[in-house]
PDB file of C-alpha atoms and ligand atoms in Angstrom:
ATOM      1  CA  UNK C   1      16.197  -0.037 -32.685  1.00 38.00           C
ATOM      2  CA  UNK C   2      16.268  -0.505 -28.983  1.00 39.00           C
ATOM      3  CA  UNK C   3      13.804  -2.430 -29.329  1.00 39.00           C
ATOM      4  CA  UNK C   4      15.005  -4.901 -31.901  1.00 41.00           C
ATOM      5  CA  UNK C   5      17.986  -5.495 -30.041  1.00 39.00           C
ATOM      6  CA  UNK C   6      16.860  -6.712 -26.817  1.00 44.00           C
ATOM      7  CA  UNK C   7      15.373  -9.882 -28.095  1.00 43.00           C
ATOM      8  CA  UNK C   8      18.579 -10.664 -30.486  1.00 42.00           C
ATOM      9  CA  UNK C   9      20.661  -9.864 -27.256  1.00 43.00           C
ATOM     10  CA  UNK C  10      19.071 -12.522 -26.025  1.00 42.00           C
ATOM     11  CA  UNK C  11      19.099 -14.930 -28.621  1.00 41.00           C
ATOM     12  CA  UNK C  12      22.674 -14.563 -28.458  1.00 41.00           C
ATOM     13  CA  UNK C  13      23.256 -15.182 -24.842  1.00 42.00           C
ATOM     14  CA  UNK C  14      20.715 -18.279 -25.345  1.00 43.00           C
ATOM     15  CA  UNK C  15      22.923 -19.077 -28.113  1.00 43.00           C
ATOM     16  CA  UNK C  16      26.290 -18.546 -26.363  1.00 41.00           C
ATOM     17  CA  UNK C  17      28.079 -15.755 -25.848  1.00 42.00           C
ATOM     18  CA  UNK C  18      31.083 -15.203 -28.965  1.00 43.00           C
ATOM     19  CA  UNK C  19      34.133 -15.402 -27.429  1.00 41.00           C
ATOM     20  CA  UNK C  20      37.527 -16.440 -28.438  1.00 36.00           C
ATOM     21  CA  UNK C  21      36.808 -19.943 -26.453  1.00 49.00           C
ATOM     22  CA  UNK C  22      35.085 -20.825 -29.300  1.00 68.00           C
ATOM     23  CA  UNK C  23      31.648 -22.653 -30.103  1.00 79.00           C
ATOM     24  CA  UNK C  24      29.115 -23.584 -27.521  1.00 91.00           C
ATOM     25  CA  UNK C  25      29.736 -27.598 -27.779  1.00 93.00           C
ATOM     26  CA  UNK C  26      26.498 -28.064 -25.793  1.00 94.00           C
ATOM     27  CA  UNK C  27      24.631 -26.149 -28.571  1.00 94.00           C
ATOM     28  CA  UNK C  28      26.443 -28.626 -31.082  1.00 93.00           C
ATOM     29  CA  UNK C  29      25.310 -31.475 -29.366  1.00 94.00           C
ATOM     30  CA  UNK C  30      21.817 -30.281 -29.087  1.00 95.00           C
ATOM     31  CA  UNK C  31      21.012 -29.395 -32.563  1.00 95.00           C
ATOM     32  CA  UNK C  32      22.896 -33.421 -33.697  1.00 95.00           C
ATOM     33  CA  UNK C  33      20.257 -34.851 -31.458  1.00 96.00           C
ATOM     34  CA  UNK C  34      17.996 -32.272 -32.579  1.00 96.00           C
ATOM     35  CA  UNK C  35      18.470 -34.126 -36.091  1.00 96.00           C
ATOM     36  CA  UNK C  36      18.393 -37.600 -35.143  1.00 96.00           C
ATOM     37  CA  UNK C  37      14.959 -38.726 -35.379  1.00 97.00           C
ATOM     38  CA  UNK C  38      14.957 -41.452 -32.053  1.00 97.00           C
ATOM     39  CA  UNK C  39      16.890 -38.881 -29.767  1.00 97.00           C
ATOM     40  CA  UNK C  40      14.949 -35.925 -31.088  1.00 97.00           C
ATOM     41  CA  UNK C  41      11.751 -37.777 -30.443  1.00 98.00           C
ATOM     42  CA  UNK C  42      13.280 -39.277 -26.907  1.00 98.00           C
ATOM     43  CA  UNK C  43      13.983 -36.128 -25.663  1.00 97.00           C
ATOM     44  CA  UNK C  44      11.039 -34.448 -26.535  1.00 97.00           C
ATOM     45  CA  UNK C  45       9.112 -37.046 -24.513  1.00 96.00           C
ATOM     46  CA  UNK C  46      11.158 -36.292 -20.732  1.00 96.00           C
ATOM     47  CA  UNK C  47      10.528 -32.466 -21.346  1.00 95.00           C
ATOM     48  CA  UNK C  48       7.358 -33.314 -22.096  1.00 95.00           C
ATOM     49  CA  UNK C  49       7.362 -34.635 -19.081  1.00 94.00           C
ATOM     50  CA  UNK C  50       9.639 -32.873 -16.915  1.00 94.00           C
ATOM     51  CA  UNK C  51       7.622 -29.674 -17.856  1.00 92.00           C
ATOM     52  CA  UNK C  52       4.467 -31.318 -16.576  1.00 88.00           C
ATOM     53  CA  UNK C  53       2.247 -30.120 -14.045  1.00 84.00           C
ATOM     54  CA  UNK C  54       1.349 -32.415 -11.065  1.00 76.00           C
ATOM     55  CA  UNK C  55       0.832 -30.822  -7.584  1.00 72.00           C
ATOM     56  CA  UNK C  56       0.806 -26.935  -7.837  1.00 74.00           C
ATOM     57  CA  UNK C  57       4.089 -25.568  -7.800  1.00 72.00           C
ATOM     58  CA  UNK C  58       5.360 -29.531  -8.430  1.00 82.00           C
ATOM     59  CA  UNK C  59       6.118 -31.803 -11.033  1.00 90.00           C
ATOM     60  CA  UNK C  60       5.620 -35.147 -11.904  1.00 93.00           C
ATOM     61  CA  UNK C  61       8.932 -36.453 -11.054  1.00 93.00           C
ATOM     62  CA  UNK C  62       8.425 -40.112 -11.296  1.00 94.00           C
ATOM     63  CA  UNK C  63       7.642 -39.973 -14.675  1.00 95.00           C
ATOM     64  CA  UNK C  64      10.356 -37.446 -15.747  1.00 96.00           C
ATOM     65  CA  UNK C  65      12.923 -39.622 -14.396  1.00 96.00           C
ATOM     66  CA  UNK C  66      11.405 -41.899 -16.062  1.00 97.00           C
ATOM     67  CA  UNK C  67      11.754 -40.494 -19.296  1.00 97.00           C
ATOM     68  CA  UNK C  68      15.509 -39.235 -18.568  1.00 97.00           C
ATOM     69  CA  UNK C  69      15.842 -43.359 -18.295  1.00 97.00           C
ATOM     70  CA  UNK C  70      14.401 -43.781 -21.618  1.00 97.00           C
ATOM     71  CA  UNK C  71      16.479 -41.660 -22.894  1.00 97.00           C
ATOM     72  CA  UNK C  72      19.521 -42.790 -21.809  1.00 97.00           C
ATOM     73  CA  UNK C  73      18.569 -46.311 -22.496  1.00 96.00           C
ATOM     74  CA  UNK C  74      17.237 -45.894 -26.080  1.00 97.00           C
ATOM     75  CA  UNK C  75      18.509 -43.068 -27.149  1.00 96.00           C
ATOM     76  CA  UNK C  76      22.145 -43.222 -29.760  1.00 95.00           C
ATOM     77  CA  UNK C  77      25.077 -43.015 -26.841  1.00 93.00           C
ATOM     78  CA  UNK C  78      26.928 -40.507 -29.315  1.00 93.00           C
ATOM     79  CA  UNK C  79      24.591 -38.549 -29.018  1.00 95.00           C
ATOM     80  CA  UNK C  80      22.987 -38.781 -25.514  1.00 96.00           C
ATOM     81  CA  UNK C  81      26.921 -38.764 -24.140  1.00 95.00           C
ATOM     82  CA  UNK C  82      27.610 -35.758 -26.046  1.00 95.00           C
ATOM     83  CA  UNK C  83      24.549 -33.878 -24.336  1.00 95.00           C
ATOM     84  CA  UNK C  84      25.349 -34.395 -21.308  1.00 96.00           C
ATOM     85  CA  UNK C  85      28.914 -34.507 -20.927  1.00 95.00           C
ATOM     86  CA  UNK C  86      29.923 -31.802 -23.658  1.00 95.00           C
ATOM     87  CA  UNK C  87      33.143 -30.134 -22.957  1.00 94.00           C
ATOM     88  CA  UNK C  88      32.611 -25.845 -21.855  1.00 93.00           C
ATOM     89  CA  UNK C  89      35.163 -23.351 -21.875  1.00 91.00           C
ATOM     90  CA  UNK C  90      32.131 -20.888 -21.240  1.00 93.00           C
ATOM     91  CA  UNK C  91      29.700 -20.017 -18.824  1.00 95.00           C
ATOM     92  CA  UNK C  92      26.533 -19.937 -21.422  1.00 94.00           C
ATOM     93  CA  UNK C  93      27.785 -23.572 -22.369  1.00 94.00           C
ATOM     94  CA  UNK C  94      28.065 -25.164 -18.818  1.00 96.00           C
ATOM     95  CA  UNK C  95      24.455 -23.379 -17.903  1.00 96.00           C
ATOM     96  CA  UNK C  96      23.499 -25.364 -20.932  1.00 95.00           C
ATOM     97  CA  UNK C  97      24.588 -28.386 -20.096  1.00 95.00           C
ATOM     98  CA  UNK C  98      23.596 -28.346 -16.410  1.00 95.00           C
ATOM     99  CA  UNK C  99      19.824 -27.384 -18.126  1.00 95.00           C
ATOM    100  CA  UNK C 100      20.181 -30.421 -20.019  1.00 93.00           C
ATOM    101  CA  UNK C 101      17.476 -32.560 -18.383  1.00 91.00           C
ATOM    102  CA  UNK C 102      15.002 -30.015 -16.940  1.00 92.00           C
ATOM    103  CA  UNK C 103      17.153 -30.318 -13.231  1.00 91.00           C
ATOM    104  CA  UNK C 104      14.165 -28.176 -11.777  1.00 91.00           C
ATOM    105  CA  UNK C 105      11.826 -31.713 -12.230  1.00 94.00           C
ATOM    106  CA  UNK C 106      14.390 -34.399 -12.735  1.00 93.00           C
ATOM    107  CA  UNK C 107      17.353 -33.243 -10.111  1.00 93.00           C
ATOM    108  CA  UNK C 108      15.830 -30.071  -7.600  1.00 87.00           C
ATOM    109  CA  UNK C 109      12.960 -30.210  -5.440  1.00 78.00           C
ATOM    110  CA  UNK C 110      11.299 -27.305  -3.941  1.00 79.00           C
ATOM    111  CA  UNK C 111      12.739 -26.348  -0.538  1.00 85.00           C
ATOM    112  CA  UNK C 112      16.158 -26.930   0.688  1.00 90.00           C
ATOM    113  CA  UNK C 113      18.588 -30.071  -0.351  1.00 94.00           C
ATOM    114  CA  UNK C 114      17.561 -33.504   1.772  1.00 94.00           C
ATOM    115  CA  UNK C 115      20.315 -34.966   3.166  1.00 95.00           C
ATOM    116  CA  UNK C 116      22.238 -37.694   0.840  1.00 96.00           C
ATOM    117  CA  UNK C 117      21.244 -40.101   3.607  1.00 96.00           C
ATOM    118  CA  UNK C 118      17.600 -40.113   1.602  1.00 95.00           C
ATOM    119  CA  UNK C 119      18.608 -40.703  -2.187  1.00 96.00           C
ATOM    120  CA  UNK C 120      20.968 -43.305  -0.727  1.00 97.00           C
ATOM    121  CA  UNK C 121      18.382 -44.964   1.174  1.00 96.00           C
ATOM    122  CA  UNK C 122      15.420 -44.926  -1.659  1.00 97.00           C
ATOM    123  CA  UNK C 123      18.494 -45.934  -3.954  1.00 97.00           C
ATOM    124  CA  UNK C 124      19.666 -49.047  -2.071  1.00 97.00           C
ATOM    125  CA  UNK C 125      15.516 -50.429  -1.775  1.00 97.00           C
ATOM    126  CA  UNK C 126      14.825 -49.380  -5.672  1.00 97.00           C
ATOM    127  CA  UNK C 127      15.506 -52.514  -7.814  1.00 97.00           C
ATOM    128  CA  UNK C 128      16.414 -49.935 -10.512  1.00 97.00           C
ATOM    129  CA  UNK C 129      19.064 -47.685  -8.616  1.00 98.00           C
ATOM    130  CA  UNK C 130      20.407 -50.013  -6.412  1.00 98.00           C
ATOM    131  CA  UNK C 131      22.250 -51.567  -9.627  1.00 98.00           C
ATOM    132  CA  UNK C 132      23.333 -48.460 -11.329  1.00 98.00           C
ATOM    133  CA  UNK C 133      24.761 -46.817  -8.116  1.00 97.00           C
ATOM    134  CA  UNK C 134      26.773 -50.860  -8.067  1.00 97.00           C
ATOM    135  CA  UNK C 135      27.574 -50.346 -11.254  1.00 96.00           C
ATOM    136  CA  UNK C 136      28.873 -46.385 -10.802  1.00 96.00           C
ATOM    137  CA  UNK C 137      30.886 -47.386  -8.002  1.00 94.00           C
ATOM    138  CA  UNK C 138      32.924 -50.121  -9.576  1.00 91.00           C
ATOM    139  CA  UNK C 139      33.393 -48.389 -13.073  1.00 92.00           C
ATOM    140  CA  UNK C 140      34.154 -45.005 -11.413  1.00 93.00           C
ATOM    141  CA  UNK C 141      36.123 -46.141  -8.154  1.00 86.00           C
ATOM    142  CA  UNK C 142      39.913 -44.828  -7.967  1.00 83.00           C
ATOM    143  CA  UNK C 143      42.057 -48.264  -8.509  1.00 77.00           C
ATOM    144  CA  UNK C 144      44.910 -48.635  -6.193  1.00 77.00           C
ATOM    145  CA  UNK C 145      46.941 -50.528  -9.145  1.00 77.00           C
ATOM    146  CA  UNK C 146      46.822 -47.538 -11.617  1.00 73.00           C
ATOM    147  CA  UNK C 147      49.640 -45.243 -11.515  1.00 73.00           C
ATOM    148  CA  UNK C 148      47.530 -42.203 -11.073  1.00 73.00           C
ATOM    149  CA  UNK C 149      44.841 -43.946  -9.402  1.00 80.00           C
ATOM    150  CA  UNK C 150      42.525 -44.218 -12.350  1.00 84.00           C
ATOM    151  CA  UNK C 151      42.374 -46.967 -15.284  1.00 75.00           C
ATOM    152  CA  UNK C 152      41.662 -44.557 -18.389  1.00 70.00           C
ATOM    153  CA  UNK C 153      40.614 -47.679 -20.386  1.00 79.00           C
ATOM    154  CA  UNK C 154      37.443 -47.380 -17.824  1.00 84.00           C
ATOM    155  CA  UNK C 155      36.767 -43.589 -18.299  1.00 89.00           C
ATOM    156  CA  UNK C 156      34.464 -44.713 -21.114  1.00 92.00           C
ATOM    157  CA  UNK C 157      32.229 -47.005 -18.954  1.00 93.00           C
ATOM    158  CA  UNK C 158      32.206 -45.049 -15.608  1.00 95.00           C
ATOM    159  CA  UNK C 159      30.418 -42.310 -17.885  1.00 95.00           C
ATOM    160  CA  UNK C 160      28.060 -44.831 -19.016  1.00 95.00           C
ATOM    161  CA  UNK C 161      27.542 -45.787 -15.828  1.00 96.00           C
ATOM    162  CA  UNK C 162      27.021 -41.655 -14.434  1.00 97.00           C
ATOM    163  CA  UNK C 163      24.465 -41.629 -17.322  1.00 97.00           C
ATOM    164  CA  UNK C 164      22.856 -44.670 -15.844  1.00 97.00           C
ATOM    165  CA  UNK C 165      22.119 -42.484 -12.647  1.00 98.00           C
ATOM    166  CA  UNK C 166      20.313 -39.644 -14.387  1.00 97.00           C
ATOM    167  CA  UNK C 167      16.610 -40.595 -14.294  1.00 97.00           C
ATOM    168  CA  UNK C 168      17.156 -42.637 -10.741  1.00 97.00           C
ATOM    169  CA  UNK C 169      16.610 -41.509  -7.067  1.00 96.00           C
ATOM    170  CA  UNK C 170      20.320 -40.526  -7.091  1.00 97.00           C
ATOM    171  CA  UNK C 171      20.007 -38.251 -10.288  1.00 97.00           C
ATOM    172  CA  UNK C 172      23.182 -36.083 -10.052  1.00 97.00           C
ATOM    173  CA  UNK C 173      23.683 -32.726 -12.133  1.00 97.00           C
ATOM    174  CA  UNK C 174      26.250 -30.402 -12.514  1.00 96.00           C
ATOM    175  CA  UNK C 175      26.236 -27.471  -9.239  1.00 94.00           C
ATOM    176  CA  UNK C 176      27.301 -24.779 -11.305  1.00 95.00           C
ATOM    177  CA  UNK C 177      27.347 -22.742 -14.515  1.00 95.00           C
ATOM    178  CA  UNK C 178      31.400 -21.913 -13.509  1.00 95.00           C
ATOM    179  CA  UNK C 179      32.926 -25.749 -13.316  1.00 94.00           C
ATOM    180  CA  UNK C 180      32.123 -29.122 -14.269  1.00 94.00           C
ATOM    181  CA  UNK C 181      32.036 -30.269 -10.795  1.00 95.00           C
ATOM    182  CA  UNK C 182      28.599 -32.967 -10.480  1.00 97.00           C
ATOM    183  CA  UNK C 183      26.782 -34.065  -7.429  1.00 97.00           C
ATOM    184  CA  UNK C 184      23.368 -35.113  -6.728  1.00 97.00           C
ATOM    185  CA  UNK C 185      21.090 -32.788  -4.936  1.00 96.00           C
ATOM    186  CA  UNK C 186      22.002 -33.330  -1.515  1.00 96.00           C
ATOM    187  CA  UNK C 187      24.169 -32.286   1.264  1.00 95.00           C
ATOM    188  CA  UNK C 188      25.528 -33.843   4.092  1.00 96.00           C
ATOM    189  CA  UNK C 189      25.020 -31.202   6.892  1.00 90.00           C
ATOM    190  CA  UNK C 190      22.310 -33.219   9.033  1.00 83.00           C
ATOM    191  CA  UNK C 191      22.700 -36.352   8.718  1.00 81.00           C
ATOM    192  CA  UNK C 192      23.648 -37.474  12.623  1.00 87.00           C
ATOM    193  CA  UNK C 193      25.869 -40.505  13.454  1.00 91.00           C
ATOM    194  CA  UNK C 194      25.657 -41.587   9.843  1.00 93.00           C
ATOM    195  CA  UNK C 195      27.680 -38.560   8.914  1.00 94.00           C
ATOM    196  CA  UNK C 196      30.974 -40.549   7.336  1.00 94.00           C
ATOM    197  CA  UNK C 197      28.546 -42.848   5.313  1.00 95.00           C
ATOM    198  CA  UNK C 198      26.916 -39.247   4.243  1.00 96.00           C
ATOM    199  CA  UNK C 199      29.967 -37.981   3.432  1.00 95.00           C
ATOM    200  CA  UNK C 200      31.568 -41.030   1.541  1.00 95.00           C
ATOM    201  CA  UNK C 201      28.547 -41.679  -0.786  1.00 96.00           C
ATOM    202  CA  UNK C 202      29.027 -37.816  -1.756  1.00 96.00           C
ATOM    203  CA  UNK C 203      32.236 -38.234  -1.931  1.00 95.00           C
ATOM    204  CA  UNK C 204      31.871 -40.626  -5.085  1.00 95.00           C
ATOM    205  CA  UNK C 205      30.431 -37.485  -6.986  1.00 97.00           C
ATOM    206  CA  UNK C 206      32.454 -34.548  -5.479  1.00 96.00           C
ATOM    207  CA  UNK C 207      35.285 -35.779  -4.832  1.00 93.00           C
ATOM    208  CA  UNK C 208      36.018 -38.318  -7.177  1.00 93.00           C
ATOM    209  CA  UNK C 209      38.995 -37.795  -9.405  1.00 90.00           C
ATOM    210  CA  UNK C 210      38.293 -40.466 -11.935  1.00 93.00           C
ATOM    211  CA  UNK C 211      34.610 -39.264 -12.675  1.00 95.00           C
ATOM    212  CA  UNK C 212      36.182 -35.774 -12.914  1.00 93.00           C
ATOM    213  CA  UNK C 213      39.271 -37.168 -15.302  1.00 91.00           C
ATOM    214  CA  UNK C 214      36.914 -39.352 -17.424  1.00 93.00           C
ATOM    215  CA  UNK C 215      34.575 -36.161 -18.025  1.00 93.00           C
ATOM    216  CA  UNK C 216      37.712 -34.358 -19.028  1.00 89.00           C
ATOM    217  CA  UNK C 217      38.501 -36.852 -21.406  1.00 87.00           C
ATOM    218  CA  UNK C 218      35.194 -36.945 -22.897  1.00 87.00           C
ATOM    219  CA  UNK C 219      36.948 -33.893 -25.189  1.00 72.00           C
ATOM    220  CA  UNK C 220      38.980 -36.229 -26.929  1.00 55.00           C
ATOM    221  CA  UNK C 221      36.083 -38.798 -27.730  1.00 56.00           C
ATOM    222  CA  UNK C 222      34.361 -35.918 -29.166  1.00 61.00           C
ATOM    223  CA  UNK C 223      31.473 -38.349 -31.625  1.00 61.00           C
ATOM    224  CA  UNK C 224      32.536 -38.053 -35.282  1.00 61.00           C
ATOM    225  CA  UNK C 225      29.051 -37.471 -35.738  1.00 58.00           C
ATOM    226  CA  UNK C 226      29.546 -34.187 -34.617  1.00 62.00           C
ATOM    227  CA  UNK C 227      32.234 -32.815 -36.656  1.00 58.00           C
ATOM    228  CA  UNK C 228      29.706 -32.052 -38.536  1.00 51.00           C
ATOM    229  CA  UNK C 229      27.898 -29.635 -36.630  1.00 48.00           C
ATOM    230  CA  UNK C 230      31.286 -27.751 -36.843  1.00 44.00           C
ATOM    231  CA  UNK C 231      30.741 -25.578 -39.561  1.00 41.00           C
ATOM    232  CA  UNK C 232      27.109 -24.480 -38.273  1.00 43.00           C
ATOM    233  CA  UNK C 233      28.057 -21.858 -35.126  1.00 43.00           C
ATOM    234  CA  UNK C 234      31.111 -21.273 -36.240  1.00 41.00           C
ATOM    235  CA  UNK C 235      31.178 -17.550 -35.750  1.00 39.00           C
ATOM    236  CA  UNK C 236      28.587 -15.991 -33.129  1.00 40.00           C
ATOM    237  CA  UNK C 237      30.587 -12.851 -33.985  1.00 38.00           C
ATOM    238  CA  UNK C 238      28.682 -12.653 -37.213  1.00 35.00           C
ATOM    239  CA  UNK C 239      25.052 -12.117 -35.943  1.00 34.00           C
ATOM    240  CA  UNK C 240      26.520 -10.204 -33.579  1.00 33.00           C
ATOM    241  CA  UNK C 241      27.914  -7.707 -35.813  1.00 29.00           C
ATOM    242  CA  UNK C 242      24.821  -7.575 -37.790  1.00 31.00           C
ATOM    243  CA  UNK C 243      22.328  -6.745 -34.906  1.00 30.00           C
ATOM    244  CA  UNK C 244      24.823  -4.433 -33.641  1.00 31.00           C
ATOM    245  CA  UNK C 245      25.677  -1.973 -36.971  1.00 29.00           C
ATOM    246  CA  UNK C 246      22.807  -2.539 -38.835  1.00 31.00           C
ATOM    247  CA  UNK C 247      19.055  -0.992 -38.696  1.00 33.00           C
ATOM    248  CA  UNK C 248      15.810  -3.292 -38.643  1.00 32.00           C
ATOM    249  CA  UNK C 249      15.373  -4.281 -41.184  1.00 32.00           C
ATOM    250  CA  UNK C 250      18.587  -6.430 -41.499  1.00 32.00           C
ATOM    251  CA  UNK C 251      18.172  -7.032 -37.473  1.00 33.00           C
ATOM    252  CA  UNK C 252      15.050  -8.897 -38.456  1.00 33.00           C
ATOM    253  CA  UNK C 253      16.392 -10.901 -40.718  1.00 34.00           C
ATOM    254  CA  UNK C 254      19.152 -11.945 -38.565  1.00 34.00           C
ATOM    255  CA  UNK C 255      16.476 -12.963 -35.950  1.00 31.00           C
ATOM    256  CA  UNK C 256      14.255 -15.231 -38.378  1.00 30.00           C
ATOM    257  CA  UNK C 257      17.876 -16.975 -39.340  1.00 35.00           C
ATOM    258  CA  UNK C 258      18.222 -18.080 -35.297  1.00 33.00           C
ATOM    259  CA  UNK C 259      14.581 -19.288 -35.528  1.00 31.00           C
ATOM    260  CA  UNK C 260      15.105 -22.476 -35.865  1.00 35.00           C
ATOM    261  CA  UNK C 261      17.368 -22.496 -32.926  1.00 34.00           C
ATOM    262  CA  UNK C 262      14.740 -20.528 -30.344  1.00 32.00           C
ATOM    263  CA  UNK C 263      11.958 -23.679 -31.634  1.00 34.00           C
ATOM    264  CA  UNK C 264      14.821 -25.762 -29.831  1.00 37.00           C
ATOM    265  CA  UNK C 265      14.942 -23.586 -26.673  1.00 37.00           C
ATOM    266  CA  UNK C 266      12.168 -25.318 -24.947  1.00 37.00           C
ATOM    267  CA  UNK C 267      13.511 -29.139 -25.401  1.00 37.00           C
ATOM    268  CA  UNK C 268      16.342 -28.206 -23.747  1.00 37.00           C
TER     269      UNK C 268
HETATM  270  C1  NAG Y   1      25.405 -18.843 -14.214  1.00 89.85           C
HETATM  271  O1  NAG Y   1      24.854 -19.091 -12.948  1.00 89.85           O
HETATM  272  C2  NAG Y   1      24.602 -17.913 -12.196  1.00 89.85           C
HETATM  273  C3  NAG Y   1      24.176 -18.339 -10.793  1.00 89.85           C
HETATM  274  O2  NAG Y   1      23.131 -19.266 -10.861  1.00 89.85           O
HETATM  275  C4  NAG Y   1      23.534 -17.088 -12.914  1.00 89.85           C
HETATM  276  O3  NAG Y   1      23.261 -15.909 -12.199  1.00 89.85           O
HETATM  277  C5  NAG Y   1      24.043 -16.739 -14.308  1.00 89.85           C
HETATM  278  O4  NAG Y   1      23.040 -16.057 -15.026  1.00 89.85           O
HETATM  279  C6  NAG Y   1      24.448 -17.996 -15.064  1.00 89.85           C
HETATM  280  N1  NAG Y   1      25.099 -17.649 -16.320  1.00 89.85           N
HETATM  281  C7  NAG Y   1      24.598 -18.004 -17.511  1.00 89.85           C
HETATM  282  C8  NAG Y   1      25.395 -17.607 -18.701  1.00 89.85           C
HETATM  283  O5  NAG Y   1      23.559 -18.611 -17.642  1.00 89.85           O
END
């Protein structure tokens, strides 16, 4: 029995743990692109990538940012948005959705964080970030005129425009499993006489209140598309229960019922 538990213990922390927070809204999203040919196909192709082998103990970055770029570009924005900016109340959920894009390859290098003084500098001589990070400034940018400092009408573009960085040399992430706070991989600790400049292009990540509202608000444009998934992880309680009070036999069939969901484990 001991056994036969361990693995569906598993499962069900892969899957999210049940709580009264409800689904895992990262899951959701996963399984709609999961069933859309283009974005299921688009997204195998970066962890293809992002899972390949270059140097020992490295990755071949290039080309899984590459990919995430693709797959941003091409992929249905429903659907691409809703994987990447899917709303947590739980820490299985936001671990999800930081694992999104395979940060170890696309966001993390080995050794410690560079200083932001790098991804700004390769950004501002790349003819494909320099644009993006123009375009994430100006969409994302508190605006003096609005009454709280943020146009909402914009929260919809300065999240395409964050999406637009994911795959470039300024490929931000969420930090944590415990918030939905984002910055790229960077700090700011040595970076000399060009510390403010450090510190401001940071700044448009961590401490930016109209990327954080327009994330927030990403709840409420929740895709249609997805309503579907509702009815489909309704109630983790249920295998949960059922691995829990039951012998084998019935533990076994639980598990081949979540099989479809461990094949997705690895694309995401
Ligand atoms: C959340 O992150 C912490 C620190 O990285 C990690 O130890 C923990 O296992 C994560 N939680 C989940 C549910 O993945």
């Amino acid at each position: 029995m001991g056994l036969c538990v361990a693995p569906a213990m598993m499962l069900l922390l892969l899957l999210g743990s049940p709580s009264s927070a409800g689904r895992n809204r990262c899951l959701d999203a996963a399984e709609a692109c999961t069933e859309d040919a283009r974005c299921q196909r688009l997204r195998t192709e970066y962890v293809a990538q992002c899972l390949g082998r270059a140097a020992p103990g490295g990755c071949p970055r290039a080309r899984c940012r590459r990919a995430l770029r693709r797959f941003f570009a091409r992929g249905p924005p429903a659907l691409t948005h809703a994987l990447l900016f899917c709303p947590c109340a739980n820490a299985a959920c936001a671990e999800r959705r930081r694992q999104t894009f395979v940060p170890a390859c696309a966001f993390s290098g080995p050794g410690p964080a560079p200083s932001c003084l790098a991804p700004l500098d390769a950004c501002e001589h790349s003819r494909i970030c320099r644009p993006r990070l123009l375009a994430f400034q100006a969409s994302c940018a508190p605006a003096p005129s609005a009454p709280d400092g943020c146009l909402l009408d914009e929260a919809p573009r300065c999240l395409r425009a964050y999406a637009g960085l994911v795959g470039t040399a300024v490929t931000p992430n969420y930090v944590d499993n415990a918030s939905a706070r984002v910055a790229p991989w960077c700090d700011c600790g040595a970076s000399g006489n060009r510390r403010e400049e450090c510190e401001a292009f940071r700044g448009l990540f961590t401490r930016n209140r109209c990327l954080d509202g327009a994330i927030q608000a990403f709840d409420g444009g929740w895709p249609p598309i997805l309503q579907d998934q509702l009815h489909v992880h309704q109630d983790p309680e249920h295998s949960l229960v059922q691995v829990s009070s039951t012998d084998g036999l019935l533990v076994g069939s639980s598990l081949l019922s979540m099989l479809p969901v461990l094949a997705h484990q690895p694309l995401l």
